[in-house]
mmCIF file of C-alpha atoms and ligand atoms in Angstrom:
data_model
loop_
_atom_site.group_PDB
_atom_site.id
_atom_site.type_symbol
_atom_site.label_atom_id
_atom_site.label_comp_id
_atom_site.label_asym_id
_atom_site.label_seq_id
_atom_site.Cartn_x
_atom_site.Cartn_y
_atom_site.Cartn_z
ATOM 1 C CA THR A 1 -4.071 15.885 -32.644
ATOM 2 C CA ASP A 2 -1.880 12.728 -35.619
ATOM 3 C CA SER A 3 -3.820 9.931 -38.242
ATOM 4 C CA ASN A 4 -4.528 7.630 -34.816
ATOM 5 C CA SER A 5 -6.008 11.284 -32.801
ATOM 6 C CA GLN A 6 -3.323 10.979 -29.352
ATOM 7 C CA PRO A 7 -2.849 14.119 -29.026
ATOM 8 C CA LEU A 8 0.617 16.290 -30.327
ATOM 9 C CA TYR A 9 3.530 15.402 -28.465
ATOM 10 C CA TRP A 10 2.050 12.533 -26.707
ATOM 11 C CA LYS A 11 4.605 9.352 -28.135
ATOM 12 C CA VAL A 12 6.924 10.343 -25.755
ATOM 13 C CA THR A 13 5.871 10.120 -22.298
ATOM 14 C CA ASN A 14 3.695 7.061 -23.914
ATOM 15 C CA PRO A 15 6.996 5.439 -26.156
ATOM 16 C CA THR A 16 5.951 2.578 -27.964
ATOM 17 C CA LEU A 17 8.094 0.125 -25.024
ATOM 18 C CA SER A 18 6.932 1.498 -22.345
ATOM 19 C CA PRO A 19 5.022 -0.525 -19.701
ATOM 20 C CA THR A 20 2.182 -0.680 -20.350
ATOM 21 C CA HIS A 21 -0.431 2.329 -17.401
ATOM 22 C CA LEU A 22 -3.625 0.725 -16.055
ATOM 23 C CA GLN A 23 -5.515 3.779 -15.787
ATOM 24 C CA GLU A 24 -7.689 4.806 -12.550
ATOM 25 C CA ASN A 25 -10.756 1.972 -12.001
ATOM 26 C CA SER A 26 -9.450 0.086 -15.088
ATOM 27 C CA LYS A 27 -9.805 -4.004 -14.735
ATOM 28 C CA SER A 28 -7.455 -6.392 -17.646
ATOM 29 C CA GLY A 29 -8.730 -8.858 -20.158
ATOM 30 C CA LEU A 30 -6.886 -12.519 -19.868
ATOM 31 C CA PRO A 31 -4.449 -13.563 -22.416
ATOM 32 C CA PRO A 32 -5.657 -16.043 -25.204
ATOM 33 C CA LYS A 33 -5.583 -19.692 -24.914
ATOM 34 C CA ASP A 34 -2.466 -21.383 -23.878
ATOM 35 C CA VAL A 35 -0.377 -18.253 -23.663
ATOM 36 C CA GLU A 36 1.077 -17.581 -19.577
ATOM 37 C CA ARG A 37 1.072 -14.060 -18.083
ATOM 38 C CA PHE A 38 3.407 -12.925 -16.013
ATOM 39 C CA VAL A 39 2.627 -9.239 -14.199
ATOM 40 C CA PHE A 40 5.462 -6.908 -12.287
ATOM 41 C CA VAL A 41 4.166 -3.725 -10.401
ATOM 42 C CA ILE A 42 6.328 -0.842 -10.652
ATOM 43 C CA GLN A 43 4.100 2.343 -9.548
ATOM 44 C CA GLY A 44 1.330 2.084 -7.695
ATOM 45 C CA SER A 45 -0.268 -1.488 -6.970
ATOM 46 C CA ALA A 46 -2.690 -3.513 -8.510
ATOM 47 C CA VAL A 47 -5.092 -5.883 -6.363
ATOM 48 C CA LEU A 48 -5.078 -10.420 -8.210
ATOM 49 C CA SER A 49 -8.506 -11.966 -8.687
ATOM 50 C CA ASN A 50 -8.651 -15.340 -9.394
ATOM 51 C CA ASN A 51 -11.785 -18.356 -9.389
ATOM 52 C CA SER A 52 -10.864 -19.275 -5.864
ATOM 53 C CA GLY A 53 -12.391 -16.086 -4.574
ATOM 54 C CA ILE A 54 -8.759 -15.041 -3.024
ATOM 55 C CA SER A 55 -7.408 -12.158 -3.620
ATOM 56 C CA HIS A 56 -3.964 -10.553 -3.004
ATOM 57 C CA LYS A 57 -2.818 -6.293 -3.341
ATOM 58 C CA LEU A 58 0.259 -6.020 -5.519
ATOM 59 C CA PRO A 59 2.090 -3.112 -4.592
ATOM 60 C CA VAL A 60 5.378 -1.911 -6.619
ATOM 61 C CA ASP A 61 8.007 -4.282 -6.412
ATOM 62 C CA SER A 62 5.319 -7.406 -6.338
ATOM 63 C CA TYR A 63 4.157 -9.382 -9.568
ATOM 64 C CA ALA A 64 2.538 -12.535 -10.088
ATOM 65 C CA TYR A 65 2.377 -15.413 -12.009
ATOM 66 C CA LEU A 66 -0.671 -16.863 -13.848
ATOM 67 C CA PRO A 67 -0.279 -20.426 -15.390
ATOM 68 C CA ALA A 68 -1.966 -20.689 -19.016
ATOM 69 C CA ASN A 69 -5.346 -20.517 -19.264
ATOM 70 C CA VAL A 70 -5.763 -19.882 -15.939
ATOM 71 C CA GLU A 71 -9.058 -17.242 -15.141
ATOM 72 C CA HIS A 72 -7.762 -14.057 -13.123
ATOM 73 C CA THR A 73 -8.684 -10.036 -13.126
ATOM 74 C CA LEU A 74 -6.849 -7.128 -12.169
ATOM 75 C CA LYS A 75 -7.829 -3.479 -10.792
ATOM 76 C CA CYS A 76 -6.951 -0.611 -9.602
ATOM 77 C CA ASP A 77 -8.045 1.782 -8.332
ATOM 78 C CA LYS A 78 -5.434 4.235 -9.423
ATOM 79 C CA THR A 79 -3.227 4.776 -11.746
ATOM 80 C CA ALA A 80 -0.625 1.574 -11.755
ATOM 81 C CA THR A 81 2.322 0.603 -14.442
ATOM 82 C CA LEU A 82 2.806 -2.520 -14.232
ATOM 83 C CA ILE A 83 5.041 -4.583 -16.984
ATOM 84 C CA ILE A 84 3.900 -7.783 -18.333
ATOM 85 C CA PHE A 85 4.871 -10.394 -19.911
ATOM 86 C CA GLU A 86 3.001 -12.936 -22.515
ATOM 87 C CA ARG A 87 4.192 -15.622 -23.963
ATOM 88 C CA ARG A 88 2.385 -19.563 -25.536
ATOM 89 C CA TYR A 89 3.051 -22.198 -22.982
ATOM 90 C CA VAL A 90 5.865 -24.535 -24.168
ATOM 91 C CA ILE A 91 3.498 -27.643 -22.247
ATOM 92 C CA LEU A 92 6.186 -29.787 -20.438
ATOM 93 C CA GLU A 93 4.464 -34.061 -20.142
ATOM 94 C CA ASP A 94 4.204 -34.572 -16.507
ATOM 95 C CA HIS A 95 4.675 -31.320 -15.094
ATOM 96 C CA TYR A 96 2.769 -28.573 -14.423
ATOM 97 C CA PRO A 97 3.006 -24.808 -12.980
ATOM 98 C CA GLU A 98 1.174 -23.041 -10.810
ATOM 99 C CA GLN A 99 0.388 -19.744 -9.702
ATOM 100 C CA ILE A 100 3.219 -17.366 -8.382
ATOM 101 C CA ILE A 101 2.663 -13.956 -6.196
ATOM 102 C CA GLY A 102 5.493 -12.430 -4.437
ATOM 103 C CA SER A 103 7.923 -9.185 -4.201
ATOM 104 C CA THR A 104 11.688 -8.994 -4.967
ATOM 105 C CA ASP A 105 12.864 -8.670 -1.880
ATOM 106 C CA LYS A 106 11.359 -11.292 -0.345
ATOM 107 C CA GLN A 107 13.576 -14.169 -2.720
ATOM 108 C CA PRO A 108 17.617 -14.996 -2.467
ATOM 109 C CA LEU A 109 20.101 -13.655 -3.498
ATOM 110 C CA LEU A 110 22.034 -16.111 -5.777
ATOM 111 C CA GLU A 111 25.618 -17.035 -6.504
ATOM 112 C CA THR A 112 26.979 -15.503 -9.872
ATOM 113 C CA PRO A 113 30.756 -16.792 -9.775
ATOM 114 C CA GLY A 114 32.861 -16.217 -12.225
ATOM 115 C CA GLU A 115 29.861 -12.468 -11.598
ATOM 116 C CA VAL A 116 29.733 -9.179 -9.122
ATOM 117 C CA PHE A 117 26.122 -8.813 -9.901
ATOM 118 C CA GLU A 118 23.538 -9.159 -7.389
ATOM 119 C CA LEU A 119 21.231 -12.030 -8.948
ATOM 120 C CA ARG A 120 17.789 -12.873 -7.505
ATOM 121 C CA LYS A 121 14.945 -14.902 -9.549
ATOM 122 C CA LEU A 122 11.678 -14.794 -9.461
ATOM 123 C CA LEU A 123 9.494 -17.627 -10.443
ATOM 124 C CA PRO A 124 11.832 -21.053 -9.641
ATOM 125 C CA THR A 125 13.455 -22.872 -12.078
ATOM 126 C CA SER A 126 12.137 -25.460 -12.297
ATOM 127 C CA ALA A 127 11.223 -28.100 -15.381
ATOM 128 C CA PRO A 128 7.419 -26.614 -15.065
ATOM 129 C CA TYR A 129 8.892 -22.808 -16.116
ATOM 130 C CA ASP A 130 9.167 -22.374 -19.440
ATOM 131 C CA PHE A 131 10.723 -18.658 -18.766
ATOM 132 C CA ASN A 132 12.661 -17.310 -16.049
ATOM 133 C CA ILE A 133 13.259 -13.084 -14.468
ATOM 134 C CA HIS A 134 15.888 -12.363 -13.033
ATOM 135 C CA ILE A 135 16.622 -8.789 -11.153
ATOM 136 C CA MET A 136 19.879 -7.850 -11.810
ATOM 137 C CA ASP A 137 21.752 -5.504 -9.911
ATOM 138 C CA PHE A 138 24.968 -3.713 -10.511
ATOM 139 C CA GLN A 139 27.296 -1.374 -7.587
ATOM 140 C CA PRO A 140 28.614 2.127 -10.130
ATOM 141 C CA GLY A 141 31.936 0.659 -12.093
ATOM 142 C CA GLU A 142 30.424 -3.049 -11.752
ATOM 143 C CA TYR A 143 30.479 -5.216 -15.300
ATOM 144 C CA LEU A 144 29.186 -7.920 -17.116
ATOM 145 C CA ASN A 145 32.754 -10.329 -16.339
ATOM 146 C CA VAL A 146 31.433 -12.924 -19.089
ATOM 147 C CA LYS A 147 30.900 -11.519 -22.944
ATOM 148 C CA GLU A 148 27.736 -13.697 -23.051
ATOM 149 C CA VAL A 149 26.313 -15.188 -26.270
ATOM 150 C CA HIS A 150 23.868 -18.006 -25.447
ATOM 151 C CA TYR A 151 20.447 -19.207 -27.253
ATOM 152 C CA ASN A 152 18.295 -17.336 -25.720
ATOM 153 C CA GLN A 153 16.456 -14.426 -25.727
ATOM 154 C CA HIS A 154 15.665 -11.523 -23.391
ATOM 155 C CA GLY A 155 13.785 -8.303 -22.731
ATOM 156 C CA LEU A 156 15.219 -6.327 -20.075
ATOM 157 C CA LEU A 157 14.023 -2.996 -18.285
ATOM 158 C CA LEU A 158 16.377 -0.838 -16.842
ATOM 159 C CA LEU A 159 14.924 -0.140 -13.021
ATOM 160 C CA GLU A 160 17.636 2.203 -11.715
ATOM 161 C CA GLY A 161 20.209 3.804 -12.235
ATOM 162 C CA GLN A 162 22.642 4.094 -15.769
ATOM 163 C CA GLY A 163 24.899 2.382 -17.493
ATOM 164 C CA ILE A 164 26.488 0.912 -21.987
ATOM 165 C CA TYR A 165 25.226 -1.900 -23.325
ATOM 166 C CA ARG A 166 26.804 -4.008 -25.651
ATOM 167 C CA LEU A 167 25.519 -5.901 -28.412
ATOM 168 C CA GLY A 168 26.925 -7.269 -30.247
ATOM 169 C CA ASP A 169 29.983 -4.141 -31.979
ATOM 170 C CA SER A 170 27.176 -1.607 -30.733
ATOM 171 C CA TRP A 171 27.556 0.541 -28.015
ATOM 172 C CA TYR A 172 24.018 2.673 -26.143
ATOM 173 C CA PRO A 173 23.943 4.224 -23.447
ATOM 174 C CA ILE A 174 20.778 3.396 -21.425
ATOM 175 C CA GLN A 175 18.802 4.799 -18.247
ATOM 176 C CA ALA A 176 15.964 3.616 -16.461
ATOM 177 C CA GLY A 177 13.003 3.489 -18.145
ATOM 178 C CA ASP A 178 14.875 2.007 -21.550
ATOM 179 C CA ALA A 179 13.912 -1.408 -22.736
ATOM 180 C CA ILE A 180 16.103 -3.722 -24.650
ATOM 181 C CA TRP A 181 15.500 -6.918 -26.534
ATOM 182 C CA MET A 182 17.888 -9.271 -27.385
ATOM 183 C CA ALA A 183 17.267 -11.561 -29.842
ATOM 184 C CA PRO A 184 18.875 -15.705 -29.830
ATOM 185 C CA PHE A 185 22.477 -15.418 -30.038
ATOM 186 C CA VAL A 186 23.428 -11.286 -29.870
ATOM 187 C CA PRO A 187 26.383 -11.202 -28.086
ATOM 188 C CA GLN A 188 25.999 -9.118 -24.517
ATOM 189 C CA TRP A 189 27.674 -6.550 -22.314
ATOM 190 C CA TYR A 190 26.853 -4.803 -18.985
ATOM 191 C CA ALA A 191 28.752 -1.687 -17.246
ATOM 192 C CA ALA A 192 26.656 0.154 -15.133
ATOM 193 C CA LEU A 193 27.654 4.039 -14.941
ATOM 194 C CA GLY A 194 26.788 6.725 -12.991
ATOM 195 C CA LYS A 195 26.806 7.012 -9.020
ATOM 196 C CA THR A 196 23.831 5.309 -8.973
ATOM 197 C CA ARG A 197 22.195 1.207 -8.447
ATOM 198 C CA SER A 198 21.995 0.195 -11.865
ATOM 199 C CA ARG A 199 19.049 -2.792 -11.111
ATOM 200 C CA TYR A 200 17.444 -3.836 -14.340
ATOM 201 C CA LEU A 201 14.502 -7.045 -15.155
ATOM 202 C CA LEU A 202 15.914 -9.791 -17.021
ATOM 203 C CA TYR A 203 13.279 -12.253 -19.155
ATOM 204 C CA LYS A 204 15.683 -15.645 -20.539
ATOM 205 C CA ASP A 205 13.347 -18.099 -21.687
ATOM 206 C CA VAL A 206 14.239 -21.536 -19.471
ATOM 207 C CA ASN A 207 14.172 -25.427 -19.622
ATOM 208 C CA ARG A 208 13.050 -25.619 -23.130
ATOM 209 C CA ASN A 209 15.346 -27.171 -26.399
ATOM 210 C CA PRO A 210 14.540 -24.274 -27.755
ATOM 211 C CA LEU A 211 15.716 -26.325 -31.325
HETATM 212 O O1 UGY B 1 21.220 -14.488 -17.785
HETATM 213 C C1 UGY B 1 21.883 -13.725 -17.815
HETATM 214 O O2 UGY B 1 21.438 -14.349 -19.657
HETATM 215 C C2 UGY B 1 22.095 -12.888 -17.485
HETATM 216 N N1 UGY B 1 23.062 -12.805 -17.596
HETATM 217 N N2 UGY B 1 21.887 -11.605 -18.888
HETATM 218 C C3 UGY B 1 22.567 -10.481 -18.888
HETATM 219 O O3 UGY B 1 22.200 -9.678 -17.728
HETATM 220 N N3 UGY B 1 23.115 -10.252 -20.319
HETATM 221 MN MN1 MN B 2 22.347 -13.042 -20.857
#
């Protein structure tokens, strides 16, 4: 065991940037005060309950958004893999976000002028929401037309496929399971390679003045 008393080579299957693995019969705690939470199920399933007494089963590819300070629990009987985003909510006067539950396949394909990838957004684009989660699909050989530069940050998890990500002047071969953080203003570009579809999940801060 290492100094953290984990088994030898433990980091290989539990790397720093891996999604959270919920053990069987586990139950979540709450985020800190004023922190919103987004949960997306990658493997297994979880049950979301809140004060209303209504429970929702979240299978693979489904997700939930919990506004800040909304009490809830996530439970799972068997092991589950979830990706979770939490951030301090930025209040906008007279706008109130609501709990959202959905699944990727029920979200409509959106227009992507000048681009070929398929785009779905998991949250409403309206002002109460200070971030969104995009699901982006590329067929092998497809790539971003625009070399993007923008103030928004991204957290990315490659859900399927493989390709090459350009960040500034660095080029990274990536495959399903890899995660990327893109700082504000980092030039970014992706090309899908291999023989299978690339799909990534992308966090993006929106609807607030970044200054
Ligand atoms: O919406 C976006 O900013 C997205 N197209 N960026 C990206 O895929 N790196
Ligand atoms: Mn971008």
